[in-house]
Short mmCIF file of C-alpha atoms in Angstrom, two decimals:
data_model
loop_
_atom_site.label_atom_id
_atom_site.label_comp_id
_atom_site.label_asym_id
_atom_site.label_seq_id
_atom_site.Cartn_x
_atom_site.Cartn_y
_atom_site.Cartn_z
CA MET A 17 0.00 0.00 0.00
CA ASP A 18 1.41 3.43 -0.94
CA ALA A 19 0.52 7.05 -0.12
CA LEU A 20 -2.03 7.17 -2.93
CA ASP A 21 -4.00 4.23 -1.52
CA LEU A 22 -4.00 5.66 1.99
CA ALA A 23 -4.96 9.11 0.70
CA ARG A 24 -7.91 7.56 -1.12
CA TRP A 25 -8.96 5.67 2.02
CA GLN A 26 -8.71 8.84 4.06
CA PHE A 27 -10.77 10.82 1.59
CA GLY A 28 -13.36 8.05 1.41
CA ILE A 29 -13.67 7.67 5.21
CA THR A 30 -13.90 11.39 5.96
CA THR A 31 -16.26 12.09 3.08
CA VAL A 32 -18.62 9.24 3.90
CA TYR A 33 -18.69 10.37 7.51
CA HIS A 34 -19.36 13.99 6.48
CA PHE A 35 -22.02 12.76 4.08
CA LEU A 36 -23.97 11.28 6.99
CA PHE A 37 -24.73 14.79 8.28
CA VAL A 38 -25.31 16.76 5.09
CA PRO A 39 -28.50 15.05 3.82
CA LEU A 40 -30.03 14.99 7.29
CA THR A 41 -29.29 18.69 7.77
CA ILE A 42 -30.86 19.60 4.43
CA GLY A 43 -34.01 17.54 4.92
CA LEU A 44 -34.48 18.14 8.63
CA GLY A 45 -34.12 21.91 8.15
CA VAL A 46 -37.07 21.93 5.76
CA PHE A 47 -39.05 19.73 8.14
CA VAL A 48 -38.43 22.08 11.08
CA ALA A 49 -39.32 25.10 8.96
CA GLY A 50 -42.55 23.37 7.96
CA LEU A 51 -43.47 22.71 11.59
CA GLN A 52 -42.81 26.31 12.54
CA THR A 53 -44.90 27.48 9.59
CA ALA A 54 -47.75 25.26 10.80
CA TRP A 55 -47.48 26.83 14.26
CA HIS A 56 -47.41 30.32 12.75
CA ARG A 57 -50.54 29.65 10.69
CA THR A 58 -52.58 27.68 13.24
CA GLY A 59 -51.27 28.88 16.60
CA LYS A 60 -51.50 25.31 17.95
CA GLU A 61 -49.10 24.75 20.81
CA HIS A 62 -48.00 21.25 19.82
CA TYR A 63 -46.51 22.58 16.58
CA LEU A 64 -44.34 24.96 18.59
CA ARG A 65 -43.18 22.15 20.88
CA LEU A 66 -42.34 19.95 17.91
CA THR A 67 -40.50 22.81 16.18
CA LYS A 68 -38.27 23.32 19.19
CA PHE A 69 -37.76 19.59 19.73
CA PHE A 70 -36.73 18.75 16.16
CA GLY A 71 -34.92 22.09 15.98
CA LYS A 72 -32.51 20.90 18.67
CA LEU A 73 -31.77 17.72 16.73
CA PHE A 74 -31.31 19.78 13.57
CA LEU A 75 -28.80 22.10 15.27
CA ILE A 76 -26.75 19.23 16.68
CA ASN A 77 -26.53 17.70 13.24
CA PHE A 78 -25.75 21.03 11.58
CA ALA A 79 -22.85 21.69 13.96
CA MET A 80 -21.38 18.24 13.31
CA GLY A 81 -21.71 18.74 9.56
CA VAL A 82 -19.76 21.99 9.69
CA VAL A 83 -16.96 20.50 11.79
CA THR A 84 -16.53 17.41 9.62
CA GLY A 85 -16.73 19.43 6.39
CA ILE A 86 -13.70 21.54 7.31
CA VAL A 87 -11.47 18.47 7.10
CA GLN A 88 -12.29 18.04 3.42
CA GLU A 89 -10.56 21.31 2.55
CA PHE A 90 -7.57 20.34 4.66
CA GLN A 91 -7.19 17.15 2.65
CA PHE A 92 -7.14 18.96 -0.69
CA GLY A 93 -4.10 20.93 0.44
CA MET A 94 -2.26 18.07 2.08
CA ASN A 95 -2.95 14.95 0.01
CA TRP A 96 -4.30 16.25 -3.30
CA SER A 97 -2.19 19.26 -4.25
CA GLU A 98 -1.85 18.24 -7.93
CA TYR A 99 -5.60 17.91 -8.15
CA SER A 100 -6.05 21.30 -6.47
CA ILE A 101 -3.65 22.91 -8.94
CA PHE A 102 -5.48 21.43 -11.93
CA VAL A 103 -9.05 22.28 -10.86
CA GLY A 104 -8.35 25.40 -8.80
CA ASP A 105 -9.38 27.93 -11.44
CA VAL A 106 -12.62 26.09 -12.23
CA PHE A 107 -13.55 25.28 -8.64
CA GLY A 108 -12.74 28.77 -7.38
CA ALA A 109 -16.02 30.36 -8.51
CA PRO A 110 -18.56 27.76 -7.34
CA LEU A 111 -16.77 27.14 -4.05
CA ALA A 112 -16.45 30.88 -3.41
CA LEU A 113 -20.16 31.29 -4.10
CA GLU A 114 -20.85 28.41 -1.73
CA ALA A 115 -18.77 29.95 1.06
CA LEU A 116 -19.65 33.63 0.61
CA LEU A 117 -23.30 33.32 -0.36
CA ALA A 118 -24.80 30.00 0.68
CA PHE A 119 -22.86 29.10 3.83
CA PHE A 120 -22.78 32.73 5.02
CA LEU A 121 -26.54 32.95 4.49
CA GLU A 122 -27.13 29.63 6.20
CA SER A 123 -24.95 30.28 9.26
CA THR A 124 -26.09 33.86 9.79
CA PHE A 125 -29.78 33.10 9.73
CA ILE A 126 -29.45 29.94 11.79
CA GLY A 127 -27.83 32.14 14.42
CA LEU A 128 -30.71 34.60 14.20
CA TRP A 129 -33.17 31.73 14.50
CA ILE A 130 -31.43 30.30 17.57
CA PHE A 131 -31.30 33.57 19.48
CA GLY A 132 -34.40 35.15 17.97
CA TRP A 133 -37.05 33.25 19.93
CA ASP A 134 -39.24 35.77 21.79
CA LYS A 135 -37.02 38.59 20.53
CA LEU A 136 -37.91 38.84 16.85
CA PRO A 137 -41.44 39.27 15.51
CA LYS A 138 -42.98 35.89 14.72
CA ARG A 139 -43.00 36.44 10.98
CA VAL A 140 -39.40 37.65 10.94
CA HIS A 141 -38.32 34.72 13.08
CA LEU A 142 -40.11 32.31 10.76
CA ALA A 143 -38.35 33.94 7.79
CA THR A 144 -34.94 33.29 9.38
CA ILE A 145 -35.36 29.50 9.37
CA TRP A 146 -36.60 29.51 5.78
CA ILE A 147 -33.69 31.68 4.62
CA ALA A 148 -31.30 29.34 6.44
CA VAL A 149 -32.92 26.38 4.67
CA ILE A 150 -32.55 28.13 1.31
CA GLY A 151 -28.90 28.69 2.15
CA SER A 152 -28.43 24.97 2.89
CA ASN A 153 -29.90 24.01 -0.47
CA LEU A 154 -27.85 26.64 -2.31
CA SER A 155 -24.76 25.31 -0.58
CA ALA A 156 -25.58 21.82 -1.79
CA TYR A 157 -26.13 23.13 -5.32
CA PHE A 158 -22.73 24.83 -5.59
CA ILE A 159 -20.89 21.84 -4.12
CA LEU A 160 -22.68 19.43 -6.44
CA ALA A 161 -22.01 21.70 -9.44
CA ALA A 162 -18.30 21.47 -8.70
CA ASN A 163 -18.57 17.71 -8.21
CA ALA A 164 -20.53 17.32 -11.45
CA TRP A 165 -17.75 19.11 -13.35
CA MET A 166 -15.39 16.28 -12.34
CA LYS A 167 -17.70 13.79 -14.04
CA HIS A 168 -18.64 15.90 -17.04
CA PRO A 169 -16.16 18.77 -17.43
CA VAL A 170 -17.56 21.69 -19.45
CA GLY A 171 -16.84 25.42 -19.85
CA TYR A 172 -13.04 25.15 -19.58
CA GLU A 173 -9.80 24.80 -21.48
CA VAL A 174 -6.49 23.25 -20.44
CA VAL A 175 -3.57 25.70 -20.51
CA ASP A 176 -0.11 24.75 -19.23
CA GLY A 177 -1.48 21.63 -17.54
CA ARG A 178 -4.23 23.50 -15.66
CA ALA A 179 -7.94 23.76 -16.32
CA ARG A 180 -9.02 27.35 -16.84
CA MET A 181 -12.68 28.24 -16.76
CA THR A 182 -14.03 29.89 -19.90
CA ASP A 183 -17.77 29.79 -19.14
CA LEU A 184 -19.06 29.99 -15.55
CA TRP A 185 -22.67 29.62 -16.68
CA ALA A 186 -21.82 26.34 -18.44
CA VAL A 187 -20.23 25.06 -15.23
CA LEU A 188 -23.24 26.04 -13.09
CA THR A 189 -25.77 24.64 -15.58
CA ASN A 190 -23.89 21.45 -16.32
CA SER A 191 -26.45 18.81 -17.34
CA THR A 192 -24.93 16.38 -14.82
CA ALA A 193 -25.34 18.94 -12.04
CA LEU A 194 -28.94 19.71 -13.02
CA ALA A 195 -29.77 16.00 -12.70
CA GLN A 196 -27.63 15.40 -9.63
CA VAL A 197 -28.87 18.30 -7.50
CA PRO A 198 -32.57 17.35 -7.35
CA HIS A 199 -31.58 13.68 -6.95
CA VAL A 200 -29.44 14.40 -3.90
CA ILE A 201 -31.84 16.97 -2.42
CA ALA A 202 -34.77 14.57 -2.74
CA GLY A 203 -32.63 11.82 -1.22
CA SER A 204 -31.91 14.17 1.69
CA PHE A 205 -35.63 14.47 2.36
CA VAL A 206 -35.87 10.66 2.43
CA VAL A 207 -33.01 10.53 4.97
CA ALA A 208 -34.67 13.17 7.13
CA GLY A 209 -38.02 11.41 6.81
CA GLY A 210 -36.50 8.14 8.00
CA PHE A 211 -34.90 9.94 10.94
CA VAL A 212 -38.18 11.56 12.00
CA LEU A 213 -40.00 8.24 11.65
CA ALA A 214 -37.49 6.55 13.94
CA VAL A 215 -37.78 9.31 16.55
CA CYS A 216 -41.58 9.23 16.43
CA GLY A 217 -41.79 5.44 16.46
CA TYR A 218 -39.45 5.23 19.46
CA ASN A 219 -41.42 7.81 21.45
CA ILE A 220 -44.79 6.29 20.58
CA MET A 221 -43.68 2.89 21.82
CA ARG A 222 -42.12 4.42 24.93
CA GLU A 223 -45.35 6.21 25.75
CA ARG A 224 -47.40 3.06 25.26
CA ARG A 225 -45.05 0.94 27.36
CA ALA A 226 -45.22 3.55 30.10
CA HIS A 227 -49.04 3.45 30.02
CA PRO A 228 -50.07 -0.09 29.08
CA GLY A 229 -53.71 -0.95 28.67
CA GLU A 230 -54.77 2.50 27.51
CA THR A 231 -55.16 1.52 23.90
CA THR A 232 -58.77 1.10 22.89
CA PRO A 233 -59.90 -1.44 20.27
CA HIS A 234 -59.77 1.44 17.78
CA GLY A 235 -56.25 2.42 18.75
CA THR A 236 -57.15 5.65 20.52
CA HIS A 237 -56.21 6.53 24.07
CA GLU A 238 -58.10 7.84 27.02
CA ALA A 239 -56.90 10.98 28.72
CA HIS A 240 -55.14 10.52 32.04
CA GLY A 241 -53.14 12.71 34.30
CA THR A 242 -49.80 11.52 33.01
CA ARG A 243 -46.57 13.19 32.03
CA GLY A 244 -47.40 16.07 29.77
CA THR A 245 -50.97 16.38 31.01
CA THR A 246 -53.26 16.51 28.02
CA SER A 247 -55.85 19.01 27.01
CA ARG A 248 -57.96 19.07 23.88
CA ALA A 249 -56.11 22.21 22.76
CA LEU A 250 -52.98 20.08 22.41
CA LEU A 251 -54.46 17.39 20.25
CA PRO A 252 -53.70 17.39 16.53
CA GLY A 253 -57.05 17.33 14.86
CA GLY A 254 -58.75 18.82 17.90
CA THR A 255 -61.85 16.57 17.94
CA GLY A 256 -62.78 13.16 19.22
CA PRO A 257 -61.71 11.52 22.47
CA ALA A 258 -58.75 13.13 24.15
CA ARG A 259 -55.50 11.22 23.76
CA ARG A 260 -52.39 11.12 25.87
CA ASP A 261 -49.92 13.88 25.23
CA GLY A 262 -47.22 11.60 23.84
CA ALA A 263 -49.36 9.40 21.62
CA GLY A 264 -51.20 12.38 20.21
CA ILE A 265 -48.25 14.65 19.57
CA TRP A 266 -46.10 12.08 17.73
CA ARG A 267 -48.69 11.13 15.16
CA THR A 268 -48.51 14.57 13.52
CA PRO A 269 -44.77 14.59 12.71
CA MET A 270 -44.92 10.91 11.76
CA ARG A 271 -47.64 11.56 9.19
CA ALA A 272 -45.69 14.56 7.87
CA ALA A 273 -42.50 12.48 7.61
CA LEU A 274 -44.34 9.67 5.85
CA LEU A 275 -45.73 12.09 3.27
CA MET A 276 -42.35 13.81 2.79
CA THR A 277 -40.57 10.48 2.34
CA ALA A 278 -43.11 9.14 -0.16
CA ILE A 279 -43.04 12.27 -2.35
CA ALA A 280 -39.26 12.61 -2.14
CA GLY A 281 -38.87 8.91 -2.99
CA ALA A 282 -40.80 9.43 -6.22
CA LEU A 283 -38.52 12.37 -7.08
CA VAL A 284 -35.44 10.27 -6.34
CA ALA A 285 -36.64 7.59 -8.75
CA GLY A 286 -37.42 10.11 -11.49
CA THR A 287 -34.12 11.98 -11.24
CA GLY A 288 -32.25 8.67 -10.95
CA ASP A 289 -33.69 7.64 -14.29
CA LEU A 290 -32.45 10.92 -15.78
CA SER A 291 -28.99 10.34 -14.29
CA ALA A 292 -28.86 6.87 -15.87
CA LYS A 293 -29.52 8.38 -19.29
CA LEU A 294 -26.72 10.89 -18.75
CA LEU A 295 -24.36 8.09 -17.72
CA HIS A 296 -24.99 6.41 -21.06
CA GLU A 297 -23.81 9.55 -22.83
CA GLN A 298 -21.11 10.89 -20.48
CA GLN A 299 -19.81 7.99 -18.33
CA PRO A 300 -20.55 4.73 -20.17
CA MET A 301 -17.93 2.83 -18.12
CA LYS A 302 -19.79 3.59 -14.88
CA LEU A 303 -23.09 2.45 -16.38
CA ALA A 304 -21.56 -0.78 -17.67
CA ALA A 305 -19.86 -1.46 -14.31
CA ALA A 306 -23.09 -0.85 -12.40
CA GLU A 307 -24.84 -3.45 -14.54
CA GLY A 308 -21.92 -5.86 -14.87
CA LEU A 309 -22.08 -5.64 -18.67
CA GLU A 310 -18.78 -6.75 -20.20
CA ARG A 311 -19.43 -6.48 -23.95
CA ASP A 312 -21.29 -4.02 -26.15
CA THR A 313 -24.83 -5.32 -26.31
CA ALA A 314 -27.84 -4.35 -28.38
CA GLY A 315 -31.04 -4.69 -26.38
CA ALA A 316 -29.04 -4.97 -23.13
CA PRO A 317 -30.87 -6.68 -20.24
CA PHE A 318 -31.21 -5.32 -16.72
CA SER A 319 -29.95 -7.65 -14.01
CA PRO A 320 -31.46 -7.01 -10.55
CA VAL A 321 -29.31 -9.84 -9.10
CA PRO A 322 -26.65 -12.01 -10.72
CA GLY A 323 -28.24 -14.72 -12.86
CA VAL A 324 -31.56 -12.92 -13.28
CA GLU A 325 -32.06 -10.73 -16.36
CA VAL A 326 -34.94 -8.66 -17.69
CA PRO A 327 -34.45 -8.52 -21.50
CA MET A 328 -33.84 -5.11 -23.10
CA LEU A 329 -34.70 -3.21 -19.93
CA LEU A 330 -31.24 -1.62 -19.49
CA SER A 331 -31.26 -0.32 -23.08
CA PHE A 332 -34.73 1.09 -22.54
CA LEU A 333 -33.86 2.74 -19.21
CA ALA A 334 -30.68 4.29 -20.61
CA THR A 335 -31.97 5.47 -23.99
CA ASN A 336 -35.75 4.95 -24.16
CA ASP A 337 -34.96 2.50 -26.98
CA PRO A 338 -35.16 -1.21 -26.02
CA ASN A 339 -32.86 -2.15 -28.93
CA ALA A 340 -30.12 0.45 -28.31
CA VAL A 341 -26.48 -0.63 -27.91
CA ILE A 342 -25.03 -0.31 -24.40
CA GLN A 343 -21.23 -0.37 -24.21
CA GLY A 344 -19.55 -3.03 -22.05
CA THR A 345 -16.58 -2.65 -19.70
CA GLU A 346 -14.14 -4.78 -21.71
CA ASP A 347 -14.88 -3.08 -25.03
CA LEU A 348 -14.66 0.33 -23.37
CA GLN A 349 -11.33 -0.65 -21.82
CA ALA A 350 -9.93 -1.43 -25.28
CA ARG A 351 -11.18 1.91 -26.65
CA PHE A 352 -9.78 3.90 -23.73
CA GLU A 353 -6.36 2.28 -24.12
CA LYS A 354 -6.30 3.44 -27.72
CA GLN A 355 -7.45 6.94 -26.73
CA PHE A 356 -5.52 7.56 -23.49
CA GLY A 357 -2.69 5.03 -23.62
CA PRO A 358 -1.94 1.87 -21.60
CA GLY A 359 -3.68 1.47 -18.25
CA ASP A 360 -6.69 -0.01 -16.49
CA TYR A 361 -9.67 2.31 -17.00
CA ARG A 362 -12.16 0.07 -15.24
CA PRO A 363 -13.39 1.02 -11.72
CA ASN A 364 -13.67 -1.47 -8.89
CA LEU A 365 -16.39 -3.55 -10.52
CA PRO A 366 -17.78 -5.41 -7.43
CA VAL A 367 -18.05 -2.17 -5.43
CA VAL A 368 -19.90 -0.35 -8.23
CA PHE A 369 -22.15 -3.34 -9.00
CA TRP A 370 -23.29 -3.97 -5.42
CA SER A 371 -23.48 -0.35 -4.28
CA PHE A 372 -25.99 0.22 -7.10
CA ARG A 373 -28.18 -2.57 -5.77
CA VAL A 374 -27.84 -1.57 -2.13
CA MET A 375 -28.90 1.96 -3.09
CA ILE A 376 -32.00 0.72 -4.89
CA VAL A 377 -33.07 -1.90 -2.32
CA PHE A 378 -32.59 0.29 0.76
CA GLY A 379 -34.10 3.33 -0.96
CA LEU A 380 -37.16 1.47 -2.17
CA SER A 381 -37.60 -0.18 1.25
CA THR A 382 -37.78 3.23 2.89
CA VAL A 383 -40.24 4.56 0.36
CA GLY A 384 -42.35 1.40 0.66
CA LEU A 385 -42.37 1.80 4.43
CA SER A 386 -43.62 5.38 4.08
CA VAL A 387 -46.40 4.41 1.67
CA LEU A 388 -47.47 1.61 4.01
CA GLY A 389 -47.47 4.00 6.95
CA LEU A 390 -49.62 6.52 5.09
CA TRP A 391 -52.18 3.83 4.37
CA LEU A 392 -52.18 2.52 7.95
CA THR A 393 -52.70 5.98 9.46
CA ARG A 394 -55.06 7.32 6.81
CA GLY A 395 -57.96 9.48 7.86
CA ARG A 396 -61.56 8.35 8.28
CA ARG A 397 -63.67 10.28 5.81
CA ARG A 398 -67.27 10.84 6.87
CA ASP A 399 -66.50 9.01 10.10
CA PRO A 400 -66.92 10.77 13.47
CA ARG A 401 -64.21 8.64 15.05
CA PRO A 402 -60.71 10.19 15.35
CA PRO A 403 -58.02 9.33 12.75
CA ARG A 404 -56.38 5.92 12.92
CA GLU A 405 -53.56 5.66 15.43
CA VAL A 406 -50.13 4.31 14.51
CA PRO A 407 -50.14 0.51 14.96
CA ASP A 408 -47.68 -0.79 17.53
CA TRP A 409 -45.88 -3.06 15.08
CA PHE A 410 -45.40 -0.21 12.60
CA ALA A 411 -44.06 2.15 15.27
CA ARG A 412 -41.74 -0.64 16.40
CA ILE A 413 -40.11 -1.19 12.99
CA CYS A 414 -39.46 2.51 12.37
CA LEU A 415 -36.42 2.54 14.68
CA PRO A 416 -34.52 -0.42 13.10
CA ALA A 417 -35.36 1.08 9.68
CA LEU A 418 -33.42 4.23 10.58
CA PRO A 419 -30.12 3.16 8.88
CA LEU A 420 -31.76 2.32 5.54
CA PRO A 421 -31.93 5.85 4.00
CA PRO A 422 -28.39 6.94 4.98
CA LEU A 423 -26.98 3.60 3.79
CA ALA A 424 -28.79 4.08 0.48
CA MET A 425 -27.28 7.58 0.19
CA ILE A 426 -23.78 6.29 0.98
CA ALA A 427 -24.18 3.47 -1.54
CA GLY A 428 -25.24 6.04 -4.14
CA TRP A 429 -22.19 8.13 -3.33
CA LEU A 430 -19.92 5.08 -3.73
CA LEU A 431 -21.56 4.28 -7.05
CA SER A 432 -21.02 7.84 -8.23
CA GLU A 433 -17.45 8.37 -7.03
CA VAL A 434 -15.92 4.89 -7.26
CA GLY A 435 -17.58 4.46 -10.65
CA ARG A 436 -15.64 7.52 -11.91
CA GLN A 437 -12.27 5.88 -11.20
CA PRO A 438 -9.51 5.85 -12.30
CA TRP A 439 -10.32 9.48 -13.20
CA THR A 440 -10.44 12.38 -10.80
CA VAL A 441 -11.64 14.55 -13.67
CA GLN A 442 -13.25 12.40 -16.34
CA GLY A 443 -10.97 12.13 -19.38
CA GLU A 444 -8.56 14.80 -18.11
CA LEU A 445 -6.85 13.91 -14.83
CA LEU A 446 -6.15 10.47 -13.39
CA THR A 447 -6.46 9.92 -9.64
CA ALA A 448 -2.89 8.62 -9.57
CA ALA A 449 -1.72 11.98 -10.98
CA SER A 450 -3.78 13.98 -8.45
CA VAL A 451 -1.99 13.04 -5.26
CA SER A 452 0.56 15.39 -3.68
CA PRO A 453 4.05 14.44 -4.89
CA GLY A 454 5.76 15.41 -1.64
CA VAL A 455 3.49 13.65 0.82
CA SER A 456 4.89 10.47 2.36
CA LEU A 457 3.21 7.24 3.35
CA THR A 458 3.92 7.99 7.02
CA GLU A 459 2.38 11.46 6.86
CA VAL A 460 -0.82 10.17 5.27
CA ALA A 461 -0.97 7.26 7.74
CA VAL A 462 -0.63 9.62 10.71
CA SER A 463 -3.29 12.02 9.44
CA LEU A 464 -5.57 9.08 8.63
CA ALA A 465 -5.21 7.75 12.19
CA VAL A 466 -5.80 11.19 13.70
CA PHE A 467 -8.89 11.89 11.60
CA THR A 468 -10.32 8.44 12.23
CA ALA A 469 -9.91 8.85 15.99
CA LEU A 470 -11.31 12.38 15.86
CA TYR A 471 -14.29 11.31 13.82
CA GLY A 472 -14.91 8.39 16.13
CA ALA A 473 -15.07 10.82 19.07
CA LEU A 474 -17.39 13.12 17.13
CA ALA A 475 -19.63 10.20 16.24
CA LEU A 476 -19.87 9.23 19.90
CA ALA A 477 -20.70 12.82 20.87
CA GLU A 478 -23.33 13.03 18.14
CA VAL A 479 -25.02 9.81 19.21
CA VAL A 480 -24.97 10.73 22.89
CA LEU A 481 -26.45 14.18 22.25
CA LEU A 482 -29.14 12.93 19.88
CA VAL A 483 -30.18 10.09 22.18
CA ARG A 484 -30.27 12.42 25.16
CA TYR A 485 -32.50 14.96 23.43
CA VAL A 486 -34.72 12.32 21.85
CA LYS A 487 -35.30 10.72 25.27
CA ALA A 488 -35.96 14.11 26.84
CA GLY A 489 -38.73 14.72 24.32
CA PRO A 490 -40.47 18.02 23.63
CA GLU A 491 -40.69 20.65 26.30
CA PRO A 492 -43.82 20.31 28.47
CA THR A 493 -46.75 22.54 27.81
CA PRO A 494 -45.95 25.94 29.29
CA VAL A 495 -47.91 26.81 32.38
CA VAL A 496 -48.86 30.45 32.87
CA PRO A 497 -47.39 31.47 36.25
CA VAL A 498 -49.30 33.47 38.84
CA PRO A 499 -47.79 36.98 38.93
CA SER A 500 -46.00 37.82 42.15
CA PRO A 501 -43.81 40.74 43.23
CA PRO A 502 -40.18 40.11 42.17
CA SER A 503 -37.58 39.75 44.88
CA PRO A 504 -33.94 40.83 44.45
CA ARG A 505 -32.98 37.15 44.17
CA ASP A 506 -35.60 36.57 41.45
CA SER A 507 -34.16 39.50 39.48
CA ARG A 508 -30.74 37.93 39.57
CA ASP A 509 -32.20 34.60 38.41
CA ASP A 510 -34.02 36.34 35.56
CA ASP A 511 -30.77 37.93 34.42
CA ALA A 512 -29.14 34.51 34.41
CA ARG A 513 -31.96 33.01 32.34
CA LEU A 514 -31.52 35.75 29.73
CA GLN A 515 -28.06 34.46 28.89
CA PRO A 516 -27.95 32.78 25.44
CA THR A 517 -28.35 29.02 25.55
CA LEU A 518 -28.39 26.41 22.81
CA MET A 519 -31.69 27.60 21.46
CA TYR A 520 -34.04 29.54 23.73
#
């Protein structure tokens, strides 16, 4: 193993770890903004409690995403200096826009949202979370535009061994980027939906275990003087028999997450189909590796698992023509050797092949779970009874289903990035030529060990914080205190409470 191999491992480990936070931040931010909008429009207290509860989880994840993202830039300077020199002129504009516009917008307005509770007008405070969410999505767009250029370089020319940008608009409107951005954003909503489902399912089961025997034959609950004492004003829907605080409050975000996941899943499938068509035109080796197709084939079949083939389906999916020719890995290898010289231009075929299937199976499983949940908790039209409660077995499986969406996203990332190998920039710069010439095996090994240990500690902190806040649950319903004359000690306590905390 040499410095190049270790540098690739380091980049893969740190990027996969960072990629765990980015989709959840993007999707959960929109979810929190939606809850706050519901509170702003309806004035119902449970929306406010849910906004603050999921807002805490969103902020923890956002902070971890920022910390782990900084390491990526450090790696470009240390391990990938030749790559940085080649792409620097092209990447300068989109990355500067990402830092100065999107990230600045995102960080500034998240800060205003954190400290603006009870200080800003409600509409202004609501606007801050939406502007922060827009900043997150803009940030993703600029990063993905730069990433798409590596797969389909446009709007540039190579001068003295460096890529120089000639058309910024072409870079920002790269067809690969325009297909990749909605695919990743929609996938982020699926990740966030799976996270919310797990949180809701866990809390529903915890509430029911804490109060056994309260479930009626119709799945509703009688009101009792339990934790979070219930009132009809708290209940989503507002009519029908009163339900316990916990069981009632968790059904609302679960239904919202189910709907978000189902819609986003359909968008993921549609944009994924568009990406497959672009692969046929721009990265045929990746498409052939994902399908395990070795030779050029007219009417190429689609193989969901080895040994099972659906005739002509791959040709149809890639070109809308069931008889079209799809290039195979071995024939492409021979053509690339003639075009670029001797070398192995095939990616790691098993990794690309199986990551494609893991992405599809785990992604579809999550979407199927959301569709099933929507049906199980559907409303009762023309029926005076309250809406259907979440079945115990469904709430129970939401927690173990939590890893499915992020694993699907990681598998998609592996398919995209490993499938591009051995190129860092498709057709222009090999990965082997991108590594820093002066970096030694020892230096990369040390930095890899340090980052792995650091990320392990961050992962532990993330899990501990999330579990702690999930178990704590939403803040209890505020109780209006009886006014009393302030004492000097009370004044000092009030001053202490005015100090900024995590959120409010």
